[in-house]
PDB file of C-alpha atoms in Angstrom:
ATOM      1  CA  MET A1300       0.616 -20.110 -42.867  1.00  0.00           C
ATOM      2  CA  LYS A1301       0.536 -20.006 -39.107  1.00  0.00           C
ATOM      3  CA  LYS A1302       3.638 -20.753 -37.148  1.00  0.00           C
ATOM      4  CA  ARG A1303       2.979 -23.598 -34.823  1.00  0.00           C
ATOM      5  CA  LYS A1304       3.806 -22.844 -31.163  1.00  0.00           C
ATOM      6  CA  SER A1305       5.750 -25.584 -29.528  1.00  0.00           C
ATOM      7  CA  PHE A1306       6.447 -25.883 -25.680  1.00  0.00           C
ATOM      8  CA  SER A1307      10.043 -26.319 -24.549  1.00  0.00           C
ATOM      9  CA  LYS A1308      10.807 -28.743 -21.662  1.00  0.00           C
ATOM     10  CA  PHE A1309      10.991 -25.834 -19.337  1.00  0.00           C
ATOM     11  CA  ASP A1310       7.413 -24.589 -20.287  1.00  0.00           C
ATOM     12  CA  TYR A1311       6.194 -28.102 -19.694  1.00  0.00           C
ATOM     13  CA  PHE A1312       7.848 -28.258 -16.362  1.00  0.00           C
ATOM     14  CA  LEU A1313       6.259 -24.867 -15.329  1.00  0.00           C
ATOM     15  CA  MET A1314       2.798 -26.190 -16.401  1.00  0.00           C
ATOM     16  CA  LEU A1315       3.191 -28.892 -13.858  1.00  0.00           C
ATOM     17  CA  PHE A1316       3.271 -26.421 -11.001  1.00  0.00           C
ATOM     18  CA  GLU A1317       0.359 -24.240 -12.038  1.00  0.00           C
ATOM     19  CA  GLU A1318      -1.918 -25.581  -9.214  1.00  0.00           C
ATOM     20  CA  PHE A1319      -1.500 -24.378  -5.697  1.00  0.00           C
ATOM     21  CA  LYS A1320      -1.195 -27.883  -4.346  1.00  0.00           C
ATOM     22  CA  ASP A1321       1.784 -28.639  -6.548  1.00  0.00           C
ATOM     23  CA  GLN A1322       3.511 -25.302  -5.754  1.00  0.00           C
ATOM     24  CA  PHE A1323       2.912 -26.018  -1.992  1.00  0.00           C
ATOM     25  CA  THR A1324       4.335 -29.467  -2.397  1.00  0.00           C
ATOM     26  CA  LEU A1325       7.475 -27.998  -3.965  1.00  0.00           C
ATOM     27  CA  VAL A1326       8.067 -25.344  -1.213  1.00  0.00           C
ATOM     28  CA  ILE A1327       7.479 -27.822   1.536  1.00  0.00           C
ATOM     29  CA  ILE A1328       9.957 -30.381   0.055  1.00  0.00           C
ATOM     30  CA  LEU A1329      12.371 -27.564  -0.589  1.00  0.00           C
ATOM     31  CA  ASN A1330      12.219 -26.461   3.061  1.00  0.00           C
ATOM     32  CA  LEU A1331      12.490 -30.025   4.308  1.00  0.00           C
ATOM     33  CA  LEU A1332      15.555 -30.638   2.078  1.00  0.00           C
ATOM     34  CA  ILE A1333      17.337 -27.565   3.308  1.00  0.00           C
ATOM     35  CA  ILE A1334      16.619 -28.274   6.938  1.00  0.00           C
ATOM     36  CA  PHE A1335      17.540 -31.896   6.703  1.00  0.00           C
ATOM     37  CA  VAL A1336      20.907 -31.151   4.979  1.00  0.00           C
ATOM     38  CA  SER A1337      21.602 -28.482   7.427  1.00  0.00           C
ATOM     39  CA  ILE A1338      21.116 -30.800  10.429  1.00  0.00           C
ATOM     40  CA  GLN A1339      23.264 -33.467   8.891  1.00  0.00           C
ATOM     41  CA  LEU A1340      26.072 -31.170   7.960  1.00  0.00           C
ATOM     42  CA  ASP A1341      26.011 -29.160  11.197  1.00  0.00           C
ATOM     43  CA  PHE A1342      29.616 -30.214  11.934  1.00  0.00           C
ATOM     44  CA  LEU A1343      30.947 -28.167   9.003  1.00  0.00           C
ATOM     45  CA  TYR A1344      30.145 -24.858  10.818  1.00  0.00           C
ATOM     46  CA  ASN A1345      31.012 -23.410  14.067  1.00  0.00           C
ATOM     47  CA  GLN A1346      28.289 -23.798  16.775  1.00  0.00           C
ATOM     48  CA  PHE A1347      25.957 -20.789  16.551  1.00  0.00           C
ATOM     49  CA  TYR A1348      23.685 -19.856  19.239  1.00  0.00           C
ATOM     50  CA  LEU A1349      20.443 -17.798  18.961  1.00  0.00           C
ATOM     51  CA  PHE A1350      19.019 -15.768  21.786  1.00  0.00           C
ATOM     52  CA  SER A1351      15.329 -15.848  22.562  1.00  0.00           C
ATOM     53  CA  SER A1352      13.494 -12.521  22.034  1.00  0.00           C
ATOM     54  CA  PHE A1353      10.606 -13.590  24.302  1.00  0.00           C
ATOM     55  CA  LYS A1354       9.539 -16.523  26.518  1.00  0.00           C
ATOM     56  CA  ASP A1355       8.795 -19.457  24.382  1.00  0.00           C
ATOM     57  CA  TYR A1356       5.281 -20.523  25.495  1.00  0.00           C
ATOM     58  CA  PHE A1357       5.862 -24.114  24.349  1.00  0.00           C
ATOM     59  CA  ASN A1358       9.131 -24.464  26.206  1.00  0.00           C
ATOM     60  CA  GLU A1359      11.043 -25.726  23.053  1.00  0.00           C
ATOM     61  CA  PHE A1360      13.676 -23.155  23.217  1.00  0.00           C
ATOM     62  CA  SER A1361      15.541 -21.724  26.187  1.00  0.00           C
ATOM     63  CA  LEU A1362      17.039 -18.142  26.587  1.00  0.00           C
ATOM     64  CA  GLN A1363      19.956 -19.351  24.495  1.00  0.00           C
ATOM     65  CA  PHE A1364      19.696 -22.224  22.018  1.00  0.00           C
ATOM     66  CA  SER A1365      21.767 -23.696  19.233  1.00  0.00           C
ATOM     67  CA  LEU A1366      20.919 -23.262  15.566  1.00  0.00           C
ATOM     68  CA  ASN A1367      20.702 -27.012  15.210  1.00  0.00           C
ATOM     69  CA  GLU A1368      17.797 -27.138  17.686  1.00  0.00           C
ATOM     70  CA  PHE A1369      16.119 -24.365  15.680  1.00  0.00           C
ATOM     71  CA  PHE A1370      16.441 -26.371  12.492  1.00  0.00           C
ATOM     72  CA  LYS A1371      15.174 -29.536  14.267  1.00  0.00           C
ATOM     73  CA  ILE A1372      11.981 -27.735  15.381  1.00  0.00           C
ATOM     74  CA  LEU A1373      11.459 -26.303  11.921  1.00  0.00           C
ATOM     75  CA  GLY A1374      12.088 -29.853  10.380  1.00  0.00           C
ATOM     76  CA  TYR A1375       9.366 -31.317  12.628  1.00  0.00           C
ATOM     77  CA  ILE A1376       6.919 -28.581  11.657  1.00  0.00           C
ATOM     78  CA  TYR A1377       7.590 -29.070   7.893  1.00  0.00           C
ATOM     79  CA  LEU A1378       7.513 -32.914   8.295  1.00  0.00           C
ATOM     80  CA  PHE A1379       4.084 -32.703   9.910  1.00  0.00           C
ATOM     81  CA  ALA A1380       2.831 -30.354   7.265  1.00  0.00           C
ATOM     82  CA  THR A1381       4.172 -32.818   4.557  1.00  0.00           C
ATOM     83  CA  PHE A1382       2.366 -35.644   6.115  1.00  0.00           C
ATOM     84  CA  VAL A1383      -0.898 -33.773   6.264  1.00  0.00           C
ATOM     85  CA  HIS A1384      -0.368 -32.402   2.711  1.00  0.00           C
ATOM     86  CA  PHE A1385       0.238 -35.798   1.156  1.00  0.00           C
ATOM     87  CA  GLY A1386      -2.641 -37.297   3.231  1.00  0.00           C
ATOM     88  CA  ILE A1387      -5.038 -34.778   1.541  1.00  0.00           C
ATOM     89  CA  TYR A1388      -3.391 -34.634  -1.804  1.00  0.00           C
ATOM     90  CA  LYS A1389      -5.542 -37.267  -3.599  1.00  0.00           C
ATOM     91  CA  LYS A1390      -8.776 -35.742  -2.123  1.00  0.00           C
ATOM     92  CA  ASN A1391      -7.870 -32.536  -3.852  1.00  0.00           C
ATOM     93  CA  VAL A1392     -10.011 -30.431  -1.501  1.00  0.00           C
ATOM     94  CA  LYS A1393      -8.688 -26.874  -1.661  1.00  0.00           C
ATOM     95  CA  LEU A1394     -10.141 -25.814   1.626  1.00  0.00           C
ATOM     96  CA  LEU A1395      -7.938 -28.483   3.269  1.00  0.00           C
ATOM     97  CA  PHE A1396      -4.846 -27.276   1.476  1.00  0.00           C
ATOM     98  CA  TYR A1397      -5.682 -23.689   2.520  1.00  0.00           C
ATOM     99  CA  ILE A1398      -6.036 -24.691   6.190  1.00  0.00           C
ATOM    100  CA  ASN A1399      -2.751 -26.711   6.148  1.00  0.00           C
ATOM    101  CA  SER A1400      -0.987 -23.738   4.604  1.00  0.00           C
ATOM    102  CA  ILE A1401      -2.411 -21.303   7.048  1.00  0.00           C
ATOM    103  CA  ILE A1402      -1.381 -23.460  10.010  1.00  0.00           C
ATOM    104  CA  LEU A1403       2.044 -23.760   8.561  1.00  0.00           C
ATOM    105  CA  ILE A1404       2.373 -20.027   8.126  1.00  0.00           C
ATOM    106  CA  ILE A1405       1.289 -19.385  11.632  1.00  0.00           C
ATOM    107  CA  VAL A1406       3.552 -21.977  13.270  1.00  0.00           C
ATOM    108  CA  THR A1407       6.671 -21.294  11.258  1.00  0.00           C
ATOM    109  CA  THR A1408       6.245 -17.491  11.692  1.00  0.00           C
ATOM    110  CA  TYR A1409       6.052 -18.134  15.470  1.00  0.00           C
ATOM    111  CA  VAL A1410       9.254 -20.220  15.379  1.00  0.00           C
ATOM    112  CA  TRP A1411      11.053 -17.614  13.253  1.00  0.00           C
ATOM    113  CA  SER A1412       9.935 -14.832  15.548  1.00  0.00           C
ATOM    114  CA  ILE A1413      11.670 -16.411  18.707  1.00  0.00           C
ATOM    115  CA  PRO A1414      15.262 -15.608  17.785  1.00  0.00           C
ATOM    116  CA  THR A1415      16.304 -11.983  18.301  1.00  0.00           C
ATOM    117  CA  LEU A1416      17.159  -9.882  15.172  1.00  0.00           C
ATOM    118  CA  ASP A1417      20.739  -9.433  16.439  1.00  0.00           C
ATOM    119  CA  SER A1418      21.169 -13.173  16.521  1.00  0.00           C
ATOM    120  CA  ILE A1419      19.799 -13.615  13.070  1.00  0.00           C
ATOM    121  CA  PHE A1420      21.983 -10.803  11.714  1.00  0.00           C
ATOM    122  CA  LEU A1421      25.047 -12.311  13.388  1.00  0.00           C
ATOM    123  CA  ILE A1422      24.505 -15.686  11.685  1.00  0.00           C
ATOM    124  CA  LEU A1423      23.763 -13.852   8.388  1.00  0.00           C
ATOM    125  CA  GLU A1424      27.115 -11.984   8.724  1.00  0.00           C
ATOM    126  CA  LYS A1425      29.034 -15.250   9.455  1.00  0.00           C
ATOM    127  CA  GLY A1426      27.571 -16.684   6.237  1.00  0.00           C
ATOM    128  CA  HIS A1427      25.955 -19.755   7.389  1.00  0.00           C
ATOM    129  CA  ILE A1428      24.668 -20.948   4.005  1.00  0.00           C
ATOM    130  CA  PHE A1429      21.997 -23.253   5.201  1.00  0.00           C
ATOM    131  CA  PHE A1430      20.522 -20.670   7.504  1.00  0.00           C
ATOM    132  CA  ILE A1431      20.413 -18.211   4.499  1.00  0.00           C
ATOM    133  CA  LEU A1432      18.877 -20.875   2.216  1.00  0.00           C
ATOM    134  CA  ALA A1433      16.252 -21.662   4.982  1.00  0.00           C
ATOM    135  CA  LEU A1434      15.524 -17.977   5.308  1.00  0.00           C
ATOM    136  CA  ILE A1435      15.044 -17.621   1.489  1.00  0.00           C
ATOM    137  CA  ALA A1436      12.923 -20.785   1.448  1.00  0.00           C
ATOM    138  CA  GLN A1437      10.773 -19.404   4.204  1.00  0.00           C
ATOM    139  CA  PHE A1438      10.125 -16.307   2.035  1.00  0.00           C
ATOM    140  CA  VAL A1439       9.276 -18.509  -0.873  1.00  0.00           C
ATOM    141  CA  VAL A1440       6.623 -20.247   1.328  1.00  0.00           C
ATOM    142  CA  TYR A1441       5.169 -16.885   2.112  1.00  0.00           C
ATOM    143  CA  MET A1442       5.185 -15.855  -1.534  1.00  0.00           C
ATOM    144  CA  VAL A1443       3.473 -18.965  -2.875  1.00  0.00           C
ATOM    145  CA  ILE A1444       0.710 -19.001  -0.145  1.00  0.00           C
ATOM    146  CA  GLY A1445       0.428 -15.160  -0.320  1.00  0.00           C
ATOM    147  CA  ASN A1446       0.009 -15.263  -4.080  1.00  0.00           C
ATOM    148  CA  GLU A1447      -2.647 -18.053  -3.792  1.00  0.00           C
ATOM    149  CA  PHE A1448      -4.758 -16.158  -1.212  1.00  0.00           C
ATOM    150  CA  TYR A1449      -4.226 -12.795  -3.156  1.00  0.00           C
ATOM    151  CA  ASN A1450      -5.561 -14.475  -6.255  1.00  0.00           C
ATOM    152  CA  LEU A1451      -8.467 -16.083  -4.398  1.00  0.00           C
ATOM    153  CA  ILE A1452      -9.446 -12.717  -2.785  1.00  0.00           C
ATOM    154  CA  LYS A1453      -8.982 -10.927  -6.161  1.00  0.00           C
ATOM    155  CA  LYS A1454     -11.269 -13.489  -7.772  1.00  0.00           C
ATOM    156  CA  LYS A1455     -13.907 -13.066  -5.158  1.00  0.00           C
ATOM    157  CA  ILE A1456     -13.886  -9.171  -5.311  1.00  0.00           C
ATOM    158  CA  LYS A1457     -13.863  -9.044  -9.123  1.00  0.00           C
ATOM    159  CA  LYS A1458     -16.975  -7.195 -10.170  1.00  0.00           C
ATOM    160  CA  VAL A1459     -19.496  -8.706 -12.421  1.00  0.00           C
ATOM    161  CA  GLU A1460     -19.383  -7.224 -15.813  1.00  0.00           C
ATOM    162  CA  ILE A1461     -22.738  -5.918 -17.186  1.00  0.00           C
ATOM    163  CA  ASN A1462     -23.462  -6.060 -20.841  1.00  0.00           C
ATOM    164  CA  HIS A1463     -25.189  -2.858 -21.800  1.00  0.00           C
ATOM    165  CA  SER A1464     -26.338  -3.816 -25.295  1.00  0.00           C
TER     166      SER A1464
END
C-alpha cells in the first residue's frame, strides 16, 4: 500500500513561484514596498546623507544627497520596471522578461554604485532598517535573476547524451 503524498499549503505557495516571471514579480513588488514605506516613514529617522563616489552622469545626485532622494530614484526605477513587467506579463515572452531584468540590473547597479562605501557603512552602522531591507532586497533581485540566467546557460551548455547500445 503506497502512502499518498499530499502537498501542504506552503508547498502549494512555492509552486506558484516556480516560473521566472512570478519570481521576478515578487522581487519587484518587494523592492517597491520597501522603498515606498521608507519614503513615507522617513520622518522616523535622522536625516542621513550619502556622498557621491563619482560624478553622476544623469545629474540626479549631487556630491552630497539625502537617503530619501536615493530611495525616490530607486522607487522610480522599480516602478518603471513594474509597469514594463505587467505590460508584458500576459504575452509571456521570456525574451522580454530577460531584457527587462537585465535593464533593471544595470540601472539599479548604477544607482547603488553612486554612494561611497563609507556612506553606506555609516548608514548600516546607524541601523537604518529600511536601508538594510533595501540592500537585502537588491541582493534578492540579483539572486533571482542570476539563478535564472545560470539555469538558462546551464541548459544550453548541457551536453547531448549519446546512447551507445
